[in-house]
């Protein structure tokens, strides 16, 4: 790389000690994160197009030690601090074309957020599902999110919960879902599945305000 990296992200918890030791003598921060979107895409391509053609390949070997690392997810979401909770949440959709080259959403208008890379093979007329968080403390919440490795949102339809995923395995309870919100959350999850996990979070003071932070995210498969 022409530019020395300042942070190295990794999504497998078992690698923490090994990576820290390897980086101990250089000025680079090791950060547990599921925001390793380009790496995940590379691994998926290898799993799909390269490894199956190799001698001795066994499909059952895929996913060993991947994200989460367990067969049963028994994690419990922790409530967000009251000072960081939004007053209102809304499930919305934006055209995928807005995130592609020539679209209206880019690094200049996302506040302190970040944009995951978009697969150009996805249909541009699709809609990316997301959640808008409305709060008078938009700057504080956006700044907090910027300091975490926010990985995405997940709607647990069985528990009727909207959960934020951060770092490698942290979960925060964003909101409880009523009947109408549960139906909207089902559409949100279907939209994520249709676009390979792509979705977004927008933190705003009100509906007409520019985002204090906007994150385009991709839910990385747990079997990587």
Coordinates of N, CA and C in Angstrom, one line a residue:
X1 N 0.8 -1.2 0.0 CA 0.0 0.0 0.0 C 0.9 1.3 0.0
X2 N 0.5 2.3 -0.7 CA 1.2 3.5 -0.8 C 1.0 4.3 0.5
X3 N 0.0 4.1 1.2 CA -0.3 4.8 2.5 C -0.2 3.8 3.6
X4 N 0.6 4.0 4.6 CA 0.7 3.2 5.8 C -0.6 3.1 6.5
X5 N -1.2 1.9 6.8 CA -2.5 1.8 7.5 C -2.3 2.2 9.0
X6 N -3.3 2.8 9.6 CA -3.3 3.1 11.0 C -4.1 2.1 11.8
X7 N -5.0 1.4 11.1 CA -5.9 0.5 11.8 C -6.0 -0.8 11.0
X8 N -5.9 -1.9 11.7 CA -6.2 -3.2 11.0 C -7.4 -3.9 11.7
X9 N -8.4 -4.1 10.9 CA -9.6 -4.7 11.4 C -9.6 -6.2 11.2
X10 N -10.2 -7.0 12.1 CA -10.3 -8.4 12.0 C -11.6 -8.9 12.6
X11 N -12.2 -9.9 12.0 CA -13.5 -10.3 12.4 C -13.6 -11.7 13.1
X12 N -12.4 -12.3 13.3 CA -12.4 -13.6 14.0 C -11.8 -13.3 15.4
X13 N -12.6 -13.5 16.5 CA -12.1 -13.3 17.8 C -10.9 -14.1 18.2
X14 N -10.8 -15.3 17.6 CA -9.7 -16.2 17.9 C -8.3 -15.7 17.4
X15 N -8.4 -14.7 16.6 CA -7.1 -14.1 16.0 C -6.6 -12.9 16.9
X16 N -7.3 -12.6 17.9 CA -7.0 -11.3 18.6 C -5.5 -11.4 19.2
X17 N -5.2 -12.4 19.9 CA -3.8 -12.4 20.5 C -2.7 -12.5 19.4
X18 N -3.0 -13.3 18.4 CA -2.0 -13.5 17.3 C -1.8 -12.1 16.6
X19 N -2.8 -11.4 16.3 CA -2.7 -10.1 15.6 C -2.0 -9.1 16.5
X20 N -2.4 -9.0 17.7 CA -1.8 -8.1 18.6 C -0.3 -8.3 18.8
X21 N 0.1 -9.6 18.9 CA 1.6 -9.9 18.9 C 2.3 -9.5 17.7
X22 N 1.6 -9.8 16.5 CA 2.3 -9.4 15.2 C 2.4 -7.9 15.0
X23 N 1.5 -7.1 15.6 CA 1.6 -5.7 15.4 C 2.2 -5.0 16.6
X24 N 2.7 -5.7 17.6 CA 3.2 -5.1 18.8 C 4.4 -4.1 18.6
X25 N 5.1 -4.3 17.5 CA 6.3 -3.4 17.3 C 6.1 -2.4 16.2
X26 N 4.9 -2.2 15.8 CA 4.6 -1.2 14.8 C 3.4 -0.3 15.3
X27 N 3.3 0.9 14.8 CA 2.3 1.8 15.2 C 1.0 1.6 14.5
X28 N 0.4 0.5 14.7 CA -0.9 0.2 14.1 C -1.9 -0.4 15.1
X29 N -3.1 0.1 15.1 CA -4.1 -0.4 16.0 C -4.9 -1.6 15.5
X30 N -5.0 -2.6 16.3 CA -5.8 -3.8 15.9 C -7.2 -3.6 16.5
X31 N -8.2 -3.7 15.6 CA -9.6 -3.4 16.1 C -10.5 -4.6 15.7
X32 N -11.1 -5.3 16.6 CA -12.1 -6.3 16.3 C -13.3 -5.6 15.6
X33 N -13.8 -6.2 14.5 CA -14.8 -5.5 13.7 C -15.4 -6.5 12.7
X34 N -16.7 -6.3 12.5 CA -17.4 -7.0 11.4 C -17.5 -6.1 10.2
X35 N -16.8 -4.9 10.2 CA -16.9 -4.0 9.1 C -15.7 -4.2 8.1
X36 N -15.4 -5.5 7.9 CA -14.4 -5.9 7.0 C -15.0 -6.3 5.7
X37 N -15.7 -5.4 5.0 CA -16.5 -5.7 3.9 C -15.8 -6.2 2.7
X38 N -14.7 -5.5 2.3 CA -13.9 -6.0 1.2 C -13.3 -7.3 1.4
X39 N -12.8 -7.6 2.6 CA -12.3 -8.9 2.9 C -13.3 -10.0 2.8
X40 N -14.5 -9.7 3.4 CA -15.6 -10.7 3.3 C -16.0 -11.0 1.9
X41 N -16.0 -10.0 1.0 CA -16.4 -10.2 -0.4 C -15.3 -11.1 -1.1
X42 N -14.0 -10.8 -0.7 CA -12.9 -11.6 -1.3 C -13.0 -13.1 -0.9
X43 N -13.3 -13.3 0.4 CA -13.5 -14.7 0.9 C -14.7 -15.4 0.3
X44 N -15.8 -14.7 0.1 CA -16.9 -15.2 -0.5 C -16.6 -15.7 -2.0
X45 N -15.9 -14.8 -2.7 CA -15.5 -15.2 -4.1 C -14.7 -16.4 -4.1
X46 N -13.7 -16.5 -3.2 CA -12.8 -17.7 -3.1 C -13.7 -18.9 -2.8
X47 N -14.6 -18.8 -1.8 CA -15.4 -19.9 -1.4 C -16.3 -20.4 -2.6
X48 N -16.7 -19.5 -3.4 CA -17.6 -19.8 -4.5 C -16.9 -20.3 -5.8
X49 N -15.7 -19.6 -6.1 CA -15.1 -19.8 -7.4 C -13.8 -20.5 -7.4
X50 N -13.1 -20.5 -6.3 CA -11.7 -21.1 -6.2 C -11.6 -22.4 -5.5
X51 N -12.0 -22.4 -4.2 CA -11.8 -23.5 -3.4 C -12.5 -24.8 -3.8
X52 N -13.7 -24.7 -4.4 CA -14.4 -25.9 -4.8 C -13.7 -26.6 -6.0
X53 N -12.8 -25.9 -6.7 CA -12.0 -26.6 -7.8 C -10.7 -27.2 -7.3
X54 N -10.4 -27.1 -6.0 CA -9.1 -27.6 -5.5 C -9.3 -29.0 -5.0
X55 N -8.2 -29.8 -5.2 CA -8.2 -31.2 -4.8 C -8.4 -31.3 -3.2
X56 N -9.2 -32.2 -2.8 CA -9.4 -32.4 -1.4 C -10.4 -31.4 -0.8
X57 N -11.0 -30.6 -1.6 CA -12.0 -29.6 -1.0 C -13.2 -30.4 -0.5
X58 N -13.6 -29.9 0.7 CA -14.9 -30.5 1.3 C -15.7 -29.3 1.8
X59 N -17.0 -29.2 1.3 CA -17.8 -28.1 1.7 C -18.0 -27.9 3.2
X60 N -18.0 -29.0 3.9 CA -18.2 -29.0 5.4 C -17.1 -28.2 6.1
X61 N -16.0 -28.0 5.4 CA -14.9 -27.3 6.1 C -15.1 -25.8 6.1
X62 N -16.0 -25.3 5.3 CA -16.3 -23.8 5.3 C -17.0 -23.4 6.5
X63 N -16.6 -22.2 7.0 CA -17.2 -21.6 8.1 C -16.7 -21.9 9.5
X64 N -15.7 -22.8 9.5 CA -15.2 -23.2 10.8 C -14.5 -22.0 11.4
X65 N -14.9 -21.6 12.7 CA -14.3 -20.5 13.3 C -14.7 -19.1 12.8
X66 N -15.8 -19.1 12.1 CA -16.2 -17.8 11.5 C -16.8 -16.8 12.5
X67 N -17.5 -15.8 12.0 CA -18.1 -14.8 12.8 C -19.0 -15.5 13.8
X68 N -18.9 -15.1 15.0 CA -19.8 -15.7 16.1 C -19.1 -16.9 16.7
X69 N -18.7 -17.9 15.8 CA -17.9 -19.0 16.2 C -18.7 -20.1 17.0
X70 N -20.0 -20.0 17.1 CA -20.8 -20.9 17.8 C -22.0 -21.4 16.9
X71 N -22.5 -22.5 17.2 CA -23.7 -23.1 16.5 C -25.0 -22.5 17.0
X72 N -25.0 -22.0 18.2 CA -26.2 -21.5 18.8 C -25.9 -20.1 19.4
X73 N -26.6 -19.1 18.9 CA -26.4 -17.8 19.3 C -27.3 -17.5 20.5
X74 N -26.7 -17.4 21.7 CA -27.4 -17.2 23.0 C -27.2 -15.8 23.5
X75 N -26.7 -14.9 22.7 CA -26.4 -13.6 23.2 C -27.6 -12.8 23.6
X76 N -27.5 -11.9 24.5 CA -28.6 -11.1 25.0 C -28.3 -9.6 24.7
X77 N -29.1 -8.9 24.0 CA -28.8 -7.5 23.7 C -28.9 -6.6 25.0
X78 N -27.9 -5.7 25.1 CA -27.8 -4.8 26.2 C -28.5 -3.5 25.8
X79 N -29.3 -2.9 26.7 CA -30.0 -1.7 26.4 C -29.0 -0.5 26.2
X80 N -29.3 0.3 25.2 CA -28.5 1.5 25.0 C -28.6 2.4 26.2
X81 N -27.6 3.2 26.5 CA -27.8 4.2 27.6 C -28.9 5.2 27.2
X82 N -29.7 5.6 28.1 CA -30.8 6.5 27.9 C -30.4 7.7 27.0
X83 N -29.2 8.3 27.3 CA -28.7 9.5 26.6 C -28.5 9.3 25.1
X84 N -28.4 8.0 24.7 CA -28.1 7.7 23.3 C -29.3 7.1 22.6
X85 N -30.4 6.9 23.3 CA -31.5 6.3 22.6 C -32.3 7.3 21.8
X86 N -32.8 6.9 20.6 CA -33.6 7.7 19.8 C -35.0 7.9 20.2
X87 N -35.6 9.0 19.9 CA -37.0 9.2 20.3 C -37.9 8.5 19.3
X88 N -37.5 8.4 18.1 CA -38.3 7.8 17.0 C -37.5 7.0 16.1
X89 N -38.1 5.9 15.6 CA -37.4 5.0 14.6 C -38.3 4.8 13.4
X90 N -37.8 4.8 12.2 CA -38.6 4.6 11.1 C -37.9 3.7 10.1
X91 N -38.6 2.7 9.6 CA -38.1 1.8 8.5 C -38.4 2.5 7.2
X92 N -37.3 2.7 6.4 CA -37.5 3.4 5.1 C -36.6 2.6 4.1
X93 N -36.9 3.0 2.8 CA -36.1 2.4 1.7 C -35.5 3.5 0.8
X94 N -34.3 3.3 0.3 CA -33.7 4.2 -0.6 C -33.3 3.5 -1.9
X95 N -33.4 4.1 -3.1 CA -32.9 3.4 -4.3 C -31.4 3.0 -4.2
X96 N -31.1 1.8 -4.6 CA -29.7 1.4 -4.6 C -28.9 2.3 -5.5
X97 N -29.5 2.8 -6.6 CA -28.8 3.7 -7.5 C -28.2 4.9 -6.8
X98 N -28.8 5.3 -5.7 CA -28.3 6.5 -4.9 C -26.9 6.2 -4.4
X99 N -26.5 4.9 -4.2 CA -25.2 4.6 -3.6 C -24.2 4.2 -4.7
X100 N -24.6 4.1 -5.9 CA -23.7 3.7 -7.0 C -23.1 5.0 -7.6
X101 N -22.1 4.8 -8.5 CA -21.4 5.9 -9.1 C -22.5 6.9 -9.8
X102 N -22.3 8.2 -9.4 CA -23.3 9.1 -10.0 C -24.5 9.3 -9.1
X103 N -24.6 8.5 -8.0 CA -25.8 8.7 -7.1 C -25.6 9.9 -6.2
X104 N -26.7 10.1 -5.4 CA -26.7 11.3 -4.6 C -26.1 11.1 -3.2
X105 N -25.8 9.9 -2.8 CA -25.2 9.7 -1.5 C -23.7 9.3 -1.6
X106 N -22.9 10.1 -1.0 CA -21.4 9.8 -1.0 C -20.8 10.4 0.2
X107 N -19.5 10.3 0.3 CA -18.8 10.7 1.5 C -19.0 12.2 1.9
X108 N -19.5 13.0 1.0 CA -19.7 14.4 1.3 C -20.9 14.7 2.1
X109 N -21.9 13.8 2.2 CA -23.1 14.1 2.8 C -23.6 13.1 3.8
X110 N -22.7 12.3 4.4 CA -23.0 11.3 5.3 C -22.6 11.6 6.8
X111 N -22.2 12.8 7.0 CA -21.7 13.2 8.4 C -20.5 12.4 8.8
X112 N -20.6 11.8 10.0 CA -19.5 11.0 10.5 C -19.6 9.5 10.2
X113 N -20.5 9.2 9.2 CA -20.8 7.8 8.9 C -19.8 7.2 7.9
X114 N -20.1 6.0 7.4 CA -19.2 5.4 6.4 C -20.1 4.6 5.4
X115 N -19.5 4.3 4.2 CA -20.3 3.6 3.2 C -19.6 2.3 2.9
X116 N -20.3 1.2 3.0 CA -19.7 -0.1 2.6 C -19.7 -0.1 1.0
X117 N -18.7 -0.8 0.4 CA -18.7 -0.9 -1.0 C -20.0 -1.6 -1.5
X118 N -20.4 -1.2 -2.7 CA -21.7 -1.8 -3.3 C -21.3 -2.7 -4.5
X119 N -21.9 -3.8 -4.5 CA -21.7 -4.8 -5.6 C -22.4 -4.2 -6.9
X120 N -21.6 -3.9 -7.9 CA -22.2 -3.3 -9.1 C -23.1 -4.2 -9.9
X121 N -23.0 -5.5 -9.5 CA -23.9 -6.5 -10.3 C -25.3 -6.5 -9.7
X122 N -25.5 -5.8 -8.6 CA -26.9 -5.8 -8.0 C -27.8 -4.9 -8.9
X123 N -29.0 -5.2 -9.0 CA -29.9 -4.4 -9.8 C -30.1 -3.0 -9.3
X124 N -29.8 -2.0 -10.1 CA -29.8 -0.6 -9.6 C -31.2 -0.1 -9.3
X125 N -32.2 -0.8 -9.8 CA -33.6 -0.4 -9.5 C -34.1 -1.0 -8.2
X126 N -33.3 -1.7 -7.4 CA -33.7 -2.2 -6.1 C -33.7 -1.1 -5.1
X127 N -34.3 -1.4 -4.0 CA -34.3 -0.5 -2.8 C -33.6 -1.1 -1.7
X128 N -32.7 -0.2 -1.1 CA -32.0 -0.6 0.1 C -32.8 -0.3 1.3
X129 N -33.0 -1.3 2.2 CA -33.8 -1.0 3.4 C -32.9 -0.5 4.5
X130 N -33.5 0.4 5.3 CA -32.8 0.9 6.4 C -33.6 1.4 7.5
X131 N -33.0 2.0 8.5 CA -33.7 2.6 9.7 C -33.2 4.0 9.9
X132 N -34.1 4.9 10.0 CA -33.8 6.3 10.4 C -34.0 6.5 11.9
X133 N -33.0 6.9 12.6 CA -33.2 7.2 14.0 C -33.3 8.7 14.2
X134 N -34.4 9.2 14.8 CA -34.7 10.6 15.0 C -34.5 10.9 16.4
X135 N -33.6 11.9 16.7 CA -33.4 12.3 18.1 C -32.8 13.7 18.1
X136 N -33.1 14.5 19.1 CA -32.5 15.8 19.3 C -31.0 15.7 19.6
X137 N -30.6 14.5 20.1 CA -29.2 14.2 20.4 C -28.5 13.5 19.3
X138 N -28.8 13.9 18.0 CA -28.3 13.2 16.8 C -26.8 13.2 16.8
X139 N -26.2 14.4 17.1 CA -24.7 14.5 17.0 C -24.1 13.6 18.0
X140 N -24.6 13.5 19.2 CA -24.0 12.7 20.3 C -24.2 11.2 19.9
X141 N -25.3 10.8 19.4 CA -25.5 9.4 19.0 C -24.6 9.1 17.8
X142 N -24.6 9.9 16.8 CA -23.7 9.7 15.7 C -22.3 9.6 16.0
X143 N -21.8 10.5 17.0 CA -20.4 10.4 17.4 C -20.1 9.1 18.1
X144 N -21.1 8.7 18.9 CA -20.9 7.4 19.7 C -20.8 6.2 18.7
X145 N -21.7 6.2 17.7 CA -21.6 5.2 16.7 C -20.3 5.2 15.9
X146 N -19.8 6.4 15.6 CA -18.6 6.5 14.9 C -17.4 6.0 15.7
X147 N -17.5 6.0 17.0 CA -16.5 5.4 17.8 C -16.6 4.0 18.0
X148 N -17.6 3.3 17.6 CA -17.8 1.9 17.7 C -17.6 1.3 16.3
X149 N -17.5 0.0 16.2 CA -17.5 -0.7 14.9 C -18.9 -1.2 14.7
X150 N -19.8 -0.2 14.3 CA -21.2 -0.6 14.1 C -21.2 -1.5 12.8
X151 N -21.8 -2.7 13.0 CA -21.8 -3.7 12.0 C -23.1 -3.8 11.3
X152 N -24.2 -3.4 11.9 CA -25.5 -3.5 11.3 C -26.7 -3.5 12.2
X153 N -27.9 -3.6 11.7 CA -29.1 -3.8 12.4 C -29.7 -5.1 12.1
X154 N -30.4 -5.7 13.1 CA -31.1 -6.9 12.9 C -32.4 -6.8 13.6
X155 N -33.5 -7.2 12.9 CA -34.8 -7.3 13.5 C -35.1 -8.7 13.9
X156 N -35.2 -8.9 15.2 CA -35.6 -10.2 15.7 C -37.1 -10.3 15.8
X157 N -37.7 -10.9 14.8 CA -39.2 -10.9 14.7 C -39.8 -11.8 15.8
X158 N -39.1 -12.8 16.2 CA -39.6 -13.6 17.3 C -39.7 -12.9 18.6
X159 N -38.6 -12.2 19.0 CA -38.5 -11.4 20.2 C -39.1 -10.0 20.1
X160 N -39.4 -9.6 18.8 CA -40.0 -8.3 18.6 C -39.0 -7.2 19.0
X161 N -37.7 -7.4 18.6 CA -36.7 -6.4 19.0 C -35.9 -6.0 17.8
X162 N -35.5 -4.7 17.8 CA -34.6 -4.1 16.8 C -33.3 -4.0 17.5
X163 N -32.3 -4.7 17.0 CA -31.0 -4.9 17.7 C -29.9 -4.3 16.8
X164 N -29.0 -3.5 17.4 CA -27.8 -3.1 16.7 C -26.6 -3.9 17.1
X165 N -25.8 -4.4 16.0 CA -24.7 -5.2 16.2 C -23.4 -4.3 16.1
X166 N -22.5 -4.5 17.0 CA -21.2 -3.7 16.9 C -20.0 -4.6 17.2
X167 N -18.8 -4.2 16.9 CA -17.6 -4.9 17.1 C -17.7 -6.3 16.5
X168 N -17.3 -7.4 17.2 CA -17.4 -8.7 16.8 C -18.7 -9.4 17.2
X169 N -19.1 -9.2 18.5 CA -20.3 -9.9 19.0 C -21.1 -9.1 20.0
X170 N -20.9 -7.8 20.0 CA -21.8 -6.9 20.9 C -23.1 -6.7 20.3
X171 N -24.2 -6.6 21.1 CA -25.5 -6.3 20.7 C -26.1 -5.3 21.6
X172 N -26.9 -4.3 21.0 CA -27.6 -3.3 21.8 C -29.0 -3.3 21.4
X173 N -29.9 -3.3 22.3 CA -31.3 -3.2 22.1 C -31.7 -1.8 21.7
X174 N -32.2 -1.6 20.5 CA -32.6 -0.3 20.0 C -34.0 0.1 20.4
X175 N -34.9 -0.9 20.2 CA -36.3 -0.7 20.4 C -37.1 -2.0 20.4
X176 N -38.2 -2.0 21.1 CA -39.2 -3.0 21.0 C -40.2 -2.8 19.9
X177 N -40.6 -3.8 19.2 CA -41.5 -3.6 18.0 C -42.9 -4.0 18.3
X178 N -43.8 -3.0 18.0 CA -45.2 -3.3 18.0 C -45.7 -4.1 16.8
X179 N -46.9 -4.3 16.6 CA -47.4 -5.2 15.5 C -47.1 -4.6 14.2
X180 N -47.4 -3.3 14.0 CA -47.1 -2.6 12.8 C -45.6 -2.5 12.5
X181 N -44.8 -2.2 13.5 CA -43.4 -2.2 13.3 C -42.8 -3.6 13.0
X182 N -43.4 -4.6 13.6 CA -42.9 -6.0 13.3 C -43.1 -6.3 11.8
X183 N -44.3 -5.9 11.2 CA -44.5 -6.1 9.8 C -43.5 -5.3 9.0
X184 N -43.2 -4.1 9.4 CA -42.2 -3.3 8.7 C -40.8 -3.9 8.8
X185 N -40.5 -4.5 10.0 CA -39.2 -5.1 10.2 C -39.1 -6.3 9.3
X186 N -40.2 -7.0 9.1 CA -40.1 -8.2 8.2 C -39.7 -7.8 6.8
X187 N -40.3 -6.7 6.3 CA -39.9 -6.1 5.0 C -38.4 -5.7 5.0
X188 N -38.0 -5.1 6.1 CA -36.6 -4.7 6.2 C -35.7 -5.9 6.1
X189 N -36.0 -7.0 6.8 CA -35.1 -8.2 6.7 C -35.2 -8.9 5.3
X190 N -36.4 -8.9 4.7 CA -36.5 -9.4 3.3 C -35.6 -8.6 2.4
X191 N -35.6 -7.3 2.5 CA -34.8 -6.4 1.7 C -33.3 -6.7 1.9
X192 N -32.9 -6.9 3.1 CA -31.5 -7.2 3.4 C -31.1 -8.5 2.6
X193 N -32.0 -9.5 2.8 CA -31.7 -10.8 2.1 C -31.6 -10.7 0.6
X194 N -32.4 -9.8 0.0 CA -32.4 -9.7 -1.4 C -31.2 -9.0 -2.0
X195 N -30.5 -8.2 -1.1 CA -29.3 -7.5 -1.6 C -28.1 -8.0 -0.8
X196 N -28.0 -9.2 -0.4 CA -26.8 -9.8 0.2 C -26.5 -9.1 1.5
X197 N -27.5 -8.7 2.3 CA -27.2 -8.1 3.6 C -27.1 -6.6 3.6
X198 N -27.2 -5.9 2.5 CA -27.0 -4.5 2.4 C -28.1 -3.8 3.1
X199 N -27.8 -2.8 3.9 CA -28.9 -2.0 4.6 C -28.2 -0.7 5.1
X200 N -29.0 0.2 5.8 CA -28.3 1.4 6.2 C -29.0 1.9 7.5
X201 N -28.2 2.8 8.2 CA -28.6 3.5 9.4 C -28.4 4.9 9.2
X202 N -29.4 5.8 9.5 CA -29.3 7.2 9.4 C -29.7 7.8 10.7
X203 N -28.8 8.7 11.3 CA -29.1 9.4 12.5 C -29.4 10.8 12.2
X204 N -30.6 11.3 12.5 CA -31.0 12.7 12.2 C -31.7 13.3 13.3
X205 N -31.6 14.7 13.3 CA -32.4 15.4 14.3 C -33.9 15.4 14.1
X206 N -34.3 15.5 12.8 CA -35.6 15.4 12.4 C -35.7 14.9 10.9
X207 N -36.9 14.8 10.4 CA -37.1 14.3 9.1 C -36.4 15.1 8.0
X208 N -36.4 16.5 8.2 CA -35.9 17.4 7.2 C -34.4 17.7 7.4
X209 N -33.8 17.2 8.4 CA -32.4 17.6 8.7 C -31.4 16.6 8.0
X210 N -30.2 17.1 7.6 CA -29.2 16.3 7.1 C -28.7 15.3 8.1
X211 N -28.3 14.1 7.7 CA -27.8 13.1 8.7 C -26.6 13.6 9.4
X212 N -26.6 13.4 10.8 CA -25.4 13.6 11.6 C -24.4 12.5 11.3
X213 N -25.0 11.3 10.9 CA -24.2 10.2 10.6 C -25.1 9.2 9.8
X214 N -24.5 8.7 8.7 CA -25.2 7.8 7.8 C -24.2 6.6 7.5
X215 N -24.7 5.4 7.8 CA -23.9 4.2 7.6 C -24.6 3.3 6.6
X216 N -23.9 3.0 5.5 CA -24.3 1.9 4.6 C -23.5 0.7 5.0
X217 N -24.3 -0.4 5.4 CA -23.6 -1.5 6.0 C -24.0 -2.8 5.2
X218 N -23.2 -3.8 5.5 CA -23.6 -5.1 4.9 C -23.4 -6.2 6.0
X219 N -24.5 -7.0 6.2 CA -24.4 -8.0 7.1 C -23.6 -9.2 6.6
X220 N -22.4 -9.4 7.2 CA -21.5 -10.5 6.7 C -22.0 -11.8 7.1
X221 N -22.0 -12.8 6.2 CA -22.5 -14.2 6.6 C -21.7 -14.7 7.7
X222 N -22.4 -15.4 8.6 CA -21.7 -16.0 9.8 C -20.8 -17.2 9.5
X223 N -20.9 -17.7 8.3 CA -20.1 -18.9 8.0 C -18.8 -18.6 7.3
X224 N -18.4 -17.4 7.3 CA -17.1 -17.1 6.6 C -15.9 -17.6 7.5

